[in-house]
Short mmCIF file of C-alpha atoms in Angstrom, two decimals:
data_model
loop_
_atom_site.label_atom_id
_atom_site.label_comp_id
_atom_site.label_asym_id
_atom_site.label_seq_id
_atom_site.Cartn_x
_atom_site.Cartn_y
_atom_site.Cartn_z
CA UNK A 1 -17.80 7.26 -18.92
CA UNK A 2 -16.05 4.29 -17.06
CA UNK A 3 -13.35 7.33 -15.79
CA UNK A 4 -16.34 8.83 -13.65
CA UNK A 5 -16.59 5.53 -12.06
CA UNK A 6 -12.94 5.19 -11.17
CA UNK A 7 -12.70 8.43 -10.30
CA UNK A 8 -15.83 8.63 -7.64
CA UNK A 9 -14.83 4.90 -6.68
CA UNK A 10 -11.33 6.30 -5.61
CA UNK A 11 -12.65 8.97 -3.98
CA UNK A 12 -14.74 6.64 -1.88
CA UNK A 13 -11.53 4.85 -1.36
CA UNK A 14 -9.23 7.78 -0.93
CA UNK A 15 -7.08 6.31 2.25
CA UNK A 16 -7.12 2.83 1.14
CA UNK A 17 -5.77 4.55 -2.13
CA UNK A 18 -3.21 6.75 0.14
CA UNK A 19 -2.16 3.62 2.26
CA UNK A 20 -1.04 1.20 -0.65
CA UNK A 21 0.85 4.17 -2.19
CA UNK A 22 2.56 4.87 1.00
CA UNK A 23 3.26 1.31 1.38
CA UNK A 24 4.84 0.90 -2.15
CA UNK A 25 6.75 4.09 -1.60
CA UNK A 26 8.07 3.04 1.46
CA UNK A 27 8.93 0.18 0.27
CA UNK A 28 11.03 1.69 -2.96
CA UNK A 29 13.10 3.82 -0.41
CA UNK A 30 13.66 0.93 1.26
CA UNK A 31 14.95 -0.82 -1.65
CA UNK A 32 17.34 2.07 -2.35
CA UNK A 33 18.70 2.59 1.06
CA UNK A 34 18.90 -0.92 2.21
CA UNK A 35 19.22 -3.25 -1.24
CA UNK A 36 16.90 -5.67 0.55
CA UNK A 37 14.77 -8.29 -1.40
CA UNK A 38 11.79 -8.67 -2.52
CA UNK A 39 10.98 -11.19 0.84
CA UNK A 40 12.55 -9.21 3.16
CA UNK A 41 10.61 -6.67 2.30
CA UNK A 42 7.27 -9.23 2.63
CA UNK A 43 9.06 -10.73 6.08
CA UNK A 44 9.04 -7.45 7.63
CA UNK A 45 7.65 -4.09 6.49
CA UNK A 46 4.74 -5.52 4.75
CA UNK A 47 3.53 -7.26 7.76
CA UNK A 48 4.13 -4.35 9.95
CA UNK A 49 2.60 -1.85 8.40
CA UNK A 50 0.12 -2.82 5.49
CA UNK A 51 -1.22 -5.96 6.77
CA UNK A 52 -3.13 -4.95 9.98
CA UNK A 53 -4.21 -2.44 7.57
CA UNK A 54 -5.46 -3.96 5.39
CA UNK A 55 -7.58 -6.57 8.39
CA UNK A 56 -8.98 -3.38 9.62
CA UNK A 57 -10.47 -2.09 5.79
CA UNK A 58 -11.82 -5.67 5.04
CA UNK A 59 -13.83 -6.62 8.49
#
């Protein structure tokens, strides 16, 4: 039963869902077309685009 749950939870949280896959995605090409790091990566494309995000979702 626990799968209904998940499964009407992530529905309720469909774009959330959406944005952290995008954001991991983005960052795995970014990986393989730039060979940055890990902190680069937490410097710069993680602060642009999940973080403000991510303020918005939790106020």
């Amino acid at each position: 039963m626990w799968y209904l749950f998940l499964i009407i939870w992530l529905s309720k949280h469909l774009l959330l869902v959406f944005h952290i896959v995008g954001c991991i995605l983005r960052y795995l090409t970014n990986q393989l077309l730039n060979k940055t790091t890990i902190t680069k990566f937490l410097q710069s494309d993680y602060k642009k685009n999940c973080q403000p995000c991510f303020r918005k979702k939790n106020q």
